[in-house]
Coordinates of C-alpha atoms in Angstrom, one line a residue:
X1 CA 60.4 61.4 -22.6
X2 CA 58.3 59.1 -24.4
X3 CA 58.7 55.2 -25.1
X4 CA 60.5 54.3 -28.2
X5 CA 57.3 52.7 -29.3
X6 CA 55.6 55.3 -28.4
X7 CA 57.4 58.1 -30.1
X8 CA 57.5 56.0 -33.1
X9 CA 53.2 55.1 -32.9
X10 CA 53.3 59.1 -32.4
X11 CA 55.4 60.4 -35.3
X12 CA 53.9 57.9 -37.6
X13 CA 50.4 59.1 -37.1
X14 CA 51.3 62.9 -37.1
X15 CA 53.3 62.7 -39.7
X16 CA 50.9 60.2 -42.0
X17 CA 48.7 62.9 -43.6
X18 CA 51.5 65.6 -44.2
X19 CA 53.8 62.6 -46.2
X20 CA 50.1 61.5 -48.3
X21 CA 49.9 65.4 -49.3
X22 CA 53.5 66.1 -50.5
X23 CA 53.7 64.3 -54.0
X24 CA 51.3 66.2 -55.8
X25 CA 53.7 67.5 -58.1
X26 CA 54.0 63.8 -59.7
X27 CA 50.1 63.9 -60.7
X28 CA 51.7 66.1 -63.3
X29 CA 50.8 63.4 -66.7
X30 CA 47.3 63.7 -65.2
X31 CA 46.5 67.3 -66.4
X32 CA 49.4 67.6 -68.9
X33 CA 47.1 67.0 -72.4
X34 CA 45.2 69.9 -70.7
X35 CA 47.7 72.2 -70.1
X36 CA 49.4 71.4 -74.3
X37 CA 44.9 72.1 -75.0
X38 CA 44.8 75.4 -73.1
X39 CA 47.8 77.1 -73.3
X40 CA 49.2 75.5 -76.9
X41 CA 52.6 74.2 -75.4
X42 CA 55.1 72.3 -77.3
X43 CA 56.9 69.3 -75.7
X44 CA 59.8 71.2 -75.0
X45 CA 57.8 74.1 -73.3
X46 CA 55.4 71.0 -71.6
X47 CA 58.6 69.4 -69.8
X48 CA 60.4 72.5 -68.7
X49 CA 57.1 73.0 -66.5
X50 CA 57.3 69.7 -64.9
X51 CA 61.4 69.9 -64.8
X52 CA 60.9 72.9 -62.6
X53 CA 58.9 71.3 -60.2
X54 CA 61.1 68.0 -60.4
X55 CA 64.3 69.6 -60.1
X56 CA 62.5 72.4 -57.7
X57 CA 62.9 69.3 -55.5
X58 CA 66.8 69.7 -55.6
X59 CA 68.6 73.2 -55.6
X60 CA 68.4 73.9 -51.8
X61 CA 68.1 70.6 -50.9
X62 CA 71.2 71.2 -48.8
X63 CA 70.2 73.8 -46.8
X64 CA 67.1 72.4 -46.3
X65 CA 68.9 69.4 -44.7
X66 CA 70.9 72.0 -42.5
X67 CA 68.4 73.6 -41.7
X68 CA 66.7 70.4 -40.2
X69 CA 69.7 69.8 -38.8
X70 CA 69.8 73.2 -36.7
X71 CA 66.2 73.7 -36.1
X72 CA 64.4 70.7 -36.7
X73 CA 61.7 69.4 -38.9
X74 CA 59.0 71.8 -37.7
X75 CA 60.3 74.5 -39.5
X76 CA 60.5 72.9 -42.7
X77 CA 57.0 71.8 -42.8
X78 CA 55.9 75.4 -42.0
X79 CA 58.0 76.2 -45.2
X80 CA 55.6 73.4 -47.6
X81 CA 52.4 74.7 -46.0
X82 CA 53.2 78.5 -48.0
X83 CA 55.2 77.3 -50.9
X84 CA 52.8 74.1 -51.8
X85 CA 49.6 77.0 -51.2
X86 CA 51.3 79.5 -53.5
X87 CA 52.5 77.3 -56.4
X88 CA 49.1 75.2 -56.9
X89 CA 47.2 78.2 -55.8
X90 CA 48.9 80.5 -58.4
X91 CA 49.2 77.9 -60.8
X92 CA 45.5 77.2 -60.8
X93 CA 44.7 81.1 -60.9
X94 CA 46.4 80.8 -64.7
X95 CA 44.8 78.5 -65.6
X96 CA 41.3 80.3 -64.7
X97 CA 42.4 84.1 -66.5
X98 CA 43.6 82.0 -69.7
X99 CA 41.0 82.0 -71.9
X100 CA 40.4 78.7 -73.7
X101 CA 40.3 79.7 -77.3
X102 CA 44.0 81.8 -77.1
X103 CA 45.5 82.0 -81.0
X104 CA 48.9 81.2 -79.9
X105 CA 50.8 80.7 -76.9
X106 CA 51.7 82.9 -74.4
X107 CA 55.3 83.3 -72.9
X108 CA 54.9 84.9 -70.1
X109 CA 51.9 82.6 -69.4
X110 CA 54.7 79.5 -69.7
X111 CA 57.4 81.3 -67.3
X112 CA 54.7 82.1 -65.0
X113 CA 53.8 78.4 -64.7
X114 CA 57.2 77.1 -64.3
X115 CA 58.0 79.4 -61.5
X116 CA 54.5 78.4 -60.0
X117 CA 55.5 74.4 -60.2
X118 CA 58.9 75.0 -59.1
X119 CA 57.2 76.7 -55.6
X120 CA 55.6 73.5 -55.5
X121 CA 58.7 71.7 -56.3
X122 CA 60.7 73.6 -53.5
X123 CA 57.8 72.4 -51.6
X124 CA 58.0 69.2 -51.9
X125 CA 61.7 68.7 -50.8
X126 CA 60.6 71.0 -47.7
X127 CA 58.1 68.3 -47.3
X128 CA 59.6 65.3 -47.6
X129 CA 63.3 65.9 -46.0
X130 CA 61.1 67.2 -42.5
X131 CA 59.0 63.6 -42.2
X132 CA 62.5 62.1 -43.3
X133 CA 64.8 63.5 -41.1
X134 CA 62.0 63.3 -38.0
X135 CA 61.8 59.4 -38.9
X136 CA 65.3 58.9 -39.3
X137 CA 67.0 60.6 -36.5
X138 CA 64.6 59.7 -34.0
X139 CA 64.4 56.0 -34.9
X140 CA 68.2 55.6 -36.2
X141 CA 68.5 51.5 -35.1
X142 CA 66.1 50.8 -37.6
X143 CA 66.6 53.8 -40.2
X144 CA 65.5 51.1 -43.1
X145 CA 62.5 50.7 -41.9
X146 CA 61.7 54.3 -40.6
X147 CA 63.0 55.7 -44.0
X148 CA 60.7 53.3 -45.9
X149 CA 57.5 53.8 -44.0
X150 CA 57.9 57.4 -44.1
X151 CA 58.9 57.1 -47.9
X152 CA 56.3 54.4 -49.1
X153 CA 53.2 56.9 -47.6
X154 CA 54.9 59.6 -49.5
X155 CA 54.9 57.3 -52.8
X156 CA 51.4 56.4 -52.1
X157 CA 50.2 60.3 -52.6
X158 CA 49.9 60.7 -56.4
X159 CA 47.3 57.5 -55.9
X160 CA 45.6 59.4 -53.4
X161 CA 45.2 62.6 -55.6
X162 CA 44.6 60.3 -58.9
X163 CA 41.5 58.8 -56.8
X164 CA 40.5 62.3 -55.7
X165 CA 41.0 63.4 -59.5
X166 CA 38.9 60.4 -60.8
X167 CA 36.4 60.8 -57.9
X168 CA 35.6 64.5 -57.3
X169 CA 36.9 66.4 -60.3
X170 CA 35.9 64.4 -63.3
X171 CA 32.1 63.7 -64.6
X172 CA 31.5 61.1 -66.1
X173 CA 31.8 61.3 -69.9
X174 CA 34.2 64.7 -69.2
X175 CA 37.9 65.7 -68.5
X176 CA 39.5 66.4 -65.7
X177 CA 38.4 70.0 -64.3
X178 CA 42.3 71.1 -63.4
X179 CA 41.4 74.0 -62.2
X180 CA 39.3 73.3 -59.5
X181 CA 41.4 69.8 -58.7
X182 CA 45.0 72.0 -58.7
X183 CA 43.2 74.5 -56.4
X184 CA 42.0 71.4 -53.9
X185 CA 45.6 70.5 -53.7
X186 CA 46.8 74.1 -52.4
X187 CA 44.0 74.2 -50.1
X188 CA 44.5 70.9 -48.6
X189 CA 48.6 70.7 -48.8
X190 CA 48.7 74.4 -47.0
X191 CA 46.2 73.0 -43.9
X192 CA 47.9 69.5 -43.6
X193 CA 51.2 71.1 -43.8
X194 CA 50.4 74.1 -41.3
X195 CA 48.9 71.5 -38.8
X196 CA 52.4 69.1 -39.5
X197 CA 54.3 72.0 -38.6
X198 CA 52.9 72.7 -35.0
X199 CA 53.2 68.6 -34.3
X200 CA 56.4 67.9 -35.7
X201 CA 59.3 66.9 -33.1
X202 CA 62.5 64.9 -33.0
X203 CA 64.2 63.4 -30.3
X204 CA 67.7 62.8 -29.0
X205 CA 68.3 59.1 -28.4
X206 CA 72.0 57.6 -27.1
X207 CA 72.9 54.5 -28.2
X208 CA 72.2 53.0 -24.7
X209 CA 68.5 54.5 -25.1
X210 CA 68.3 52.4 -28.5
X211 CA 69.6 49.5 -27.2
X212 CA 67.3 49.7 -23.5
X213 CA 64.5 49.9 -25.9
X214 CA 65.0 46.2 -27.4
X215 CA 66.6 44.8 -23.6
X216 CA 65.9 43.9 -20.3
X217 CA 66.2 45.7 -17.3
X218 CA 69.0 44.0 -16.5
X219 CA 70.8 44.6 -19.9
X220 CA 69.9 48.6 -19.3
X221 CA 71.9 48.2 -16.0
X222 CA 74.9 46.5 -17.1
X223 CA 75.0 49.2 -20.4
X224 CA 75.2 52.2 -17.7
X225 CA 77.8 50.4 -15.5
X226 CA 80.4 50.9 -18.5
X227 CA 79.7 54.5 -19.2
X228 CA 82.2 55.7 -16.4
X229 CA 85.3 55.6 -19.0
X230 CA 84.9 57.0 -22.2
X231 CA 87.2 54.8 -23.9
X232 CA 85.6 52.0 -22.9
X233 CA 82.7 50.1 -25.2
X234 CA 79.2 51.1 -24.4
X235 CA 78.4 47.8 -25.4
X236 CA 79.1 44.0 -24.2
X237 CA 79.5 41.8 -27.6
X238 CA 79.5 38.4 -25.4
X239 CA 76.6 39.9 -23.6
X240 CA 74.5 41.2 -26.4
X241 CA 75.2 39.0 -28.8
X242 CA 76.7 41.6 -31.2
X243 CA 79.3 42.4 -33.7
X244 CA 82.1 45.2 -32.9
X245 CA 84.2 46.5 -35.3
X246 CA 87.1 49.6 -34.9
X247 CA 87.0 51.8 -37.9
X248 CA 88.1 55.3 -38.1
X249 CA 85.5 57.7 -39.0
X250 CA 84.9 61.1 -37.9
X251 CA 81.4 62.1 -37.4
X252 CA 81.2 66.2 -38.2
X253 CA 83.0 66.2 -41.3
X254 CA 83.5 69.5 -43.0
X255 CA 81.8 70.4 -46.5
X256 CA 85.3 70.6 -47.9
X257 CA 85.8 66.5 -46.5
X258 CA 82.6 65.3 -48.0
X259 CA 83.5 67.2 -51.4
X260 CA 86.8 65.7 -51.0
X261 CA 86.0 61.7 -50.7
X262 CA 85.9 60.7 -54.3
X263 CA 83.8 58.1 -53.3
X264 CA 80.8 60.7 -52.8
X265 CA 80.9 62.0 -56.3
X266 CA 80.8 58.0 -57.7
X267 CA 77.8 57.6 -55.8
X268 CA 76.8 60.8 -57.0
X269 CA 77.1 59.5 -60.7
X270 CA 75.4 56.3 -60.0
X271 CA 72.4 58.7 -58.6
X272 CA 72.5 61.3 -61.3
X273 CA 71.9 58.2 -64.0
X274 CA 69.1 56.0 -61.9
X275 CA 67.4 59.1 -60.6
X276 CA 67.5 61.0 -63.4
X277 CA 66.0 58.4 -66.0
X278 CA 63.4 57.3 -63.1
X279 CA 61.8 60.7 -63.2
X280 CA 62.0 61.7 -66.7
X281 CA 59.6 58.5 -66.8
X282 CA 57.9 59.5 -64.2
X283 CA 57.3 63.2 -65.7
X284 CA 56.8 61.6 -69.2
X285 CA 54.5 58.5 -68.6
X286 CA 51.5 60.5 -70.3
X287 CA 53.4 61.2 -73.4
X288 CA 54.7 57.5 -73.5
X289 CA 51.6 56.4 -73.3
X290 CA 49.7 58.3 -76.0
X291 CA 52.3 57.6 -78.8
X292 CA 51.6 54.0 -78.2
X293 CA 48.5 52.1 -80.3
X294 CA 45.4 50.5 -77.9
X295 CA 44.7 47.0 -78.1
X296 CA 41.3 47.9 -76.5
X297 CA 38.9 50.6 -76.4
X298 CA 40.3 52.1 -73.3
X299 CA 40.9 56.1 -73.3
X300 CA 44.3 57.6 -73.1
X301 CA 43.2 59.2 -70.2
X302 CA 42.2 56.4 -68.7
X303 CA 45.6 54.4 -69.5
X304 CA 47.9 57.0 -68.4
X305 CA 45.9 57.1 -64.8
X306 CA 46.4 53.1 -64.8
X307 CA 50.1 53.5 -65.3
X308 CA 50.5 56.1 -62.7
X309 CA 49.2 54.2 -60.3
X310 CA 51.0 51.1 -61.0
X311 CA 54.1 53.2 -60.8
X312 CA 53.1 55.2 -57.7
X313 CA 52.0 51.7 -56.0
X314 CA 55.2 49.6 -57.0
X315 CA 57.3 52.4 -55.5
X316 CA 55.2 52.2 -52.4
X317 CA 55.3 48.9 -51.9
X318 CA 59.0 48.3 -52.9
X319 CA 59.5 51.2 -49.7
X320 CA 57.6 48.8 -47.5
X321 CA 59.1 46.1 -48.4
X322 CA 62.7 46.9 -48.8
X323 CA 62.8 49.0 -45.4
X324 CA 62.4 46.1 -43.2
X325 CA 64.6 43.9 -45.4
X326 CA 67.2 46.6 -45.4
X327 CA 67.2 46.7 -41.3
X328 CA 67.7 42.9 -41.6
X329 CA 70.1 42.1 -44.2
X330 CA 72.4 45.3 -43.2
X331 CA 71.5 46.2 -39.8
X332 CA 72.6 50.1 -39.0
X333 CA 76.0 49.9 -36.9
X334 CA 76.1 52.9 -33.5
X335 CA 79.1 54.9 -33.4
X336 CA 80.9 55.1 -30.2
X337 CA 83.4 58.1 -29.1
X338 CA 86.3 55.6 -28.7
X339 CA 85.8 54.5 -32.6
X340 CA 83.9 51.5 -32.0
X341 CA 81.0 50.6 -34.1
X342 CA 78.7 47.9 -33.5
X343 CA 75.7 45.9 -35.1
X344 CA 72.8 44.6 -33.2
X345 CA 72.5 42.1 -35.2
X346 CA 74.8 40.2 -37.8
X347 CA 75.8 41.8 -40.7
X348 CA 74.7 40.2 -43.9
X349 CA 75.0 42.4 -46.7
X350 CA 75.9 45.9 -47.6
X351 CA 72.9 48.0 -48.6
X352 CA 74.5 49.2 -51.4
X353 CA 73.9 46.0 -53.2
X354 CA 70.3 47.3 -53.2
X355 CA 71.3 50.0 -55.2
X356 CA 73.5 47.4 -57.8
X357 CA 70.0 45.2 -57.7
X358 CA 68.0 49.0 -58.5
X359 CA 70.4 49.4 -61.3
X360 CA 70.4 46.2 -62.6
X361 CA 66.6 45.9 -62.4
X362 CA 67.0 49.4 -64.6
X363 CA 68.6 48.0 -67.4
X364 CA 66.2 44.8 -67.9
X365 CA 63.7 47.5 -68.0
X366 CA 64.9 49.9 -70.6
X367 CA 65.5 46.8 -72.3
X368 CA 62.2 46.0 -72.8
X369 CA 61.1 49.2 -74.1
X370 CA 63.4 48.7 -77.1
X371 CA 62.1 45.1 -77.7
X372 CA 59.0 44.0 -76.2
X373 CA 56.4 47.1 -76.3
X374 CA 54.3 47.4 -78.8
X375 CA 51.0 48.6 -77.2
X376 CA 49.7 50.8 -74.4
X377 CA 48.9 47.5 -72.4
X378 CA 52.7 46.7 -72.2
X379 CA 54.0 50.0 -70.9
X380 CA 53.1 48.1 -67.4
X381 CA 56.7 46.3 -67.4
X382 CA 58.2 50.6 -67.5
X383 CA 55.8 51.9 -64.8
X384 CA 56.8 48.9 -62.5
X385 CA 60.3 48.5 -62.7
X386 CA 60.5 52.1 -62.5
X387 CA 58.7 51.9 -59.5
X388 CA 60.5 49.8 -57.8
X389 CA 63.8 50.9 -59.0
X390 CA 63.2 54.5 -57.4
X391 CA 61.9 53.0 -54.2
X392 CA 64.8 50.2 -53.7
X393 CA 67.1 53.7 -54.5
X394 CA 65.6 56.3 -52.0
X395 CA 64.5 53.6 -49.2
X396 CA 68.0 53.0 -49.3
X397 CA 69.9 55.7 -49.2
X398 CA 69.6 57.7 -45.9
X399 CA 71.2 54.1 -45.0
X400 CA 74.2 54.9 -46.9
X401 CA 74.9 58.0 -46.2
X402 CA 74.7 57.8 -42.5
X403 CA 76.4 54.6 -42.5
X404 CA 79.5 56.2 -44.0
X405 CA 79.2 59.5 -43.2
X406 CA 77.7 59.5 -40.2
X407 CA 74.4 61.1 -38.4
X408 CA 75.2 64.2 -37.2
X409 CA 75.2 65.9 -40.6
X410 CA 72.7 63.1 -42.6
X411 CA 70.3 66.0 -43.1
X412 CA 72.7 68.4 -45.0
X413 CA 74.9 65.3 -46.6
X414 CA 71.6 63.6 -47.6
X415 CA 71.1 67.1 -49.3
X416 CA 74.0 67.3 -51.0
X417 CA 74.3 63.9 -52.7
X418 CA 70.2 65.0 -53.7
X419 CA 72.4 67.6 -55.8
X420 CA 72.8 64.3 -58.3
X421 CA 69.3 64.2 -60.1
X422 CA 69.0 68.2 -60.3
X423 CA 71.4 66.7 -62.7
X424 CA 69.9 64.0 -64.1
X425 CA 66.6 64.5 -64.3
X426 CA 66.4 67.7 -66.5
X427 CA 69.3 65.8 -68.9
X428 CA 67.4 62.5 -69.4
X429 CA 64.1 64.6 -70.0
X430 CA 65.4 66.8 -72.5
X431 CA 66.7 64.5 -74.3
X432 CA 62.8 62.3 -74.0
X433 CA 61.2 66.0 -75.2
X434 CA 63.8 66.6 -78.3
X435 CA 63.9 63.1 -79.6
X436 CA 60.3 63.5 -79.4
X437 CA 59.6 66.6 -80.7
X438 CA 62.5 65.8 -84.0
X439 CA 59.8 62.9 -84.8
X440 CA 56.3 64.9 -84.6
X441 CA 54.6 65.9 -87.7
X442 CA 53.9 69.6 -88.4
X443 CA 54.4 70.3 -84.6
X444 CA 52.2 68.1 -83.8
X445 CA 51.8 65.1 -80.9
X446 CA 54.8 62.6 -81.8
X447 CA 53.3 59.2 -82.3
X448 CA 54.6 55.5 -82.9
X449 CA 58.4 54.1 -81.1
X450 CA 59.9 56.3 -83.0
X451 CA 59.5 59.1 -80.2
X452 CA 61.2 57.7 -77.4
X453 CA 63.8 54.6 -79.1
X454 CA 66.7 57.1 -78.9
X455 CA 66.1 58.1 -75.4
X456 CA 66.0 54.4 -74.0
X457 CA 68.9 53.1 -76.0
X458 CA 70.7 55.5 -73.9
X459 CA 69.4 54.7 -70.5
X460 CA 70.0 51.8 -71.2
X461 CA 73.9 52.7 -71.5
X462 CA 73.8 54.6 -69.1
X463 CA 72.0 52.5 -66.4
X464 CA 74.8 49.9 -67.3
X465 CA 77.2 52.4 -66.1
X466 CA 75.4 53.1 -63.1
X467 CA 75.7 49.4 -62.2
X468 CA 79.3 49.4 -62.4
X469 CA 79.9 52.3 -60.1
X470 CA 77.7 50.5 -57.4
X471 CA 79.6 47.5 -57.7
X472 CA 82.5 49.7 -56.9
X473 CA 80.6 51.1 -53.7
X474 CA 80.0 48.1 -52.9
X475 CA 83.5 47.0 -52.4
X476 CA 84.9 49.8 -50.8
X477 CA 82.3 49.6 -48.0
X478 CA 81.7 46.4 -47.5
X479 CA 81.2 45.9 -43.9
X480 CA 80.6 49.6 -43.4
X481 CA 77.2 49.9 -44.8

């Protein structure tokens, strides 16, 4: 078996490519005035396409985590290489038989291109649970920072396909050719995705494995001599320096259990509301931005590739960042067969006041879109906080659910509580895409506040609501996560 270091210096370079190919879905504001040009869409028709690749994300969610679970991550990733293949590939080949000048808009041309984006959706979850779950389980000490690695790459991929957009796909003086840049992305997701699949592995560490990894020799020794009795600790506090704590907790808890803990479904409502408002601004970003008035000469275009960015890099910082802090702040407890738990390190804070700081962080932001935008230029303060609110949220959360919950099911509990913005998100971006559309003129693009002040006087309300539950969470588990 491999080092620790080395299976982690492996599995971060295997894995790298696959996690900066699997958010092309969220390049969707990019070719969006394109696809209202060519195929004559109306907001509502616009973000039922991107709502099926957002939500795509979320319906099997759970038995993609089971799945993991049983088989491992390999399998998954052989799952994105043919869905992400056939939703950009068939996507892009409707684009090409659509002719440019169509008199109205087509129907079945709309349903085809949902089901097309909600392949890539499906692909995505495929994606991003199998890096995930190989990060996680095999590194489960320092889950933070596994999680946030693995996650911040994936945040960093609509930059990567916005530069390739900018770079390779648009002349200068011209719009983006979305055919031809959709079609790159199937080519390239399939082949990444295909090779990720035949690399991909997990391994099965014991908590004296984890702990040999970051101790002498001599520690390693003394950790095997107390193996003999299972009731005994597998661990030495005065020797390691640690914190023990008994706490009942059973490890394979039934569907029916988890379903059961009412504490699942208030975590679930905190992740409906913050998830679901993140990526209705995340699908919407385009549309917010061209209702807006410039301050400069700069295109719309331009200005909504400027705010994806700063969204896509805040998010992948705020991983980066919050990962390690995470590991720190809340280091992960090991759970031993006699009901022992212990922490390698002392125990600062639960990581559930990242989600209260993520929901807070929320609410100052909404804010500000009811009093302080008046421009394109100050649509920054949304992209940012957004960012990092979605970050702080998903870096976070494989923490929490393992911590309470255990590891032996994280893949299909992780899935489940993912149920939450399959909620959300459609909820929060209907109501973006008919406040909108009640305030545009003859059918027309919606322009001026007016088009999205409803919408964020209730995130606002709602993200307020969110912070509450946390706070709850954050009581009930205090020193278990």
């Amino acid at each position: 078996m491999p080092s620790y270091s080395e299976q982690w210096l492996t599995d971060r370079m295997t894995g790298g490519g696959r996690r900066l190919c699997a958010g092309g879905i969220f390049t969707f504001p990019l070719f969006s005035p394109f696809l209202v040009e060519h195929f004559k869409l109306t907001a509502p028709r616009l973000t039922t396409i991107v709502l099926a690749g957002m939500i795509g994300q979320y319906p099997f969610a759970a038995f993609v985590g089971k799945a993991i679970d049983l088989y491992g991550p390999w399998s998954c990733s052989l799952a994105s290489s043919v869905l992400f293949s056939l939703g950009f590939g068939l996507f892009a080949h409707e684009i090409y038989k659509t002719l440019d000048d169509i008199a109205a808009p087509s129907k079945s041309s709309f349903e085809r291109l949902t089901l097309y984006y909600f392949l890539a959706g499906l692909g995505t979850v495929t994606s991003y649970f199998s890096s995930l779950f190989a990060a996680s389980k095999n590194f489960p000490e320092y889950i933070g920072i596994a999680s946030g690695v693995t996650m911040a790459i994936f945040g960093l991929s609509p930059v990567f396909f916005s530069l390739i957009a900018s770079t390779f796909f648009t002349d200068e003086g011209s719009e983006l050719d979305v055919m031809h840049f959709i079609t790159f992305m199937a080519i390239l997701t399939g082949v990444v995705h295909l090779i990720g699949a035949i690399n991909l592995q997990t391994t099965s560490l014991t908590t004296a494995e984890i702990v040999s990894g970051h101790e002498d020799a001599e520690d390693e020794e003394n950790i095997s001599e107390q193996t003999a009795d299972e009731r005994t600790s597998l661990i030495t506090p005065k020797k390691l320096n640690v914190q023990v704590t008994v706490v009942p907790i059973e490890h394979n808890q039934s569907l029916i259990d988890i379903l059961n803990d009412r504490y699942f479904w208030l975590l679930g409502l905190a992740l409906i509301i913050c998830v679901g408002s993140c990526e209705m601004i995340m699908s919407n970003l385009g549309s917010i931005v061209m209702t807006l008035p410039s301050s400069s000469s700069v295109p719309s275009s331009v200005a909504t590739a400027t705010q994806v960015r700063l969204l896509s890099l805040s998010n992948t910082i705020t991983r980066l960042v919050v990962g390690p802090l995470a590991d720190f702040a809340s280091p992960m407890a090991s759970f031993l067969p006699n009901g022992t738990i212990h922490y390698t390190r002392k125990h600062h804070i639960s990581r559930v006041a990242f989600l209260s700081g993520a929901s807070m962080l929320l609410v100052l932001t909404y804010t500000w879109m009811e009093l302080g935008v008046r421009s394109r230029e100050d649509v920054w303060v949304l992209s940012v906080g957004t960012g990092i609110a979605y970050g702080t949220i998903f870096t976070t959360l494989p923490g929490v659910v393992s911590g309470v919950w255990g590891l032996s099911n994280l893949g299909r509990n992780f899935g489940i509580i993912t149920y939450a913005p399959f909620i959300g998100t459609p909820l929060f971006s209907y109501l973006f895409a008919f406040v909108s559309a009640a305030h545009a003129s003859d059918g027309g693009v919606c322009k001026g506040e007016q088009c999205w002040r409803l919408t964020f006087a209730v995130t606002i309300i709602s993200a307020a609501v969110s912070l509450f539950a946390s706070v709850l969470l954050w009581r009930k588990w205090k020193g278990r996560v």
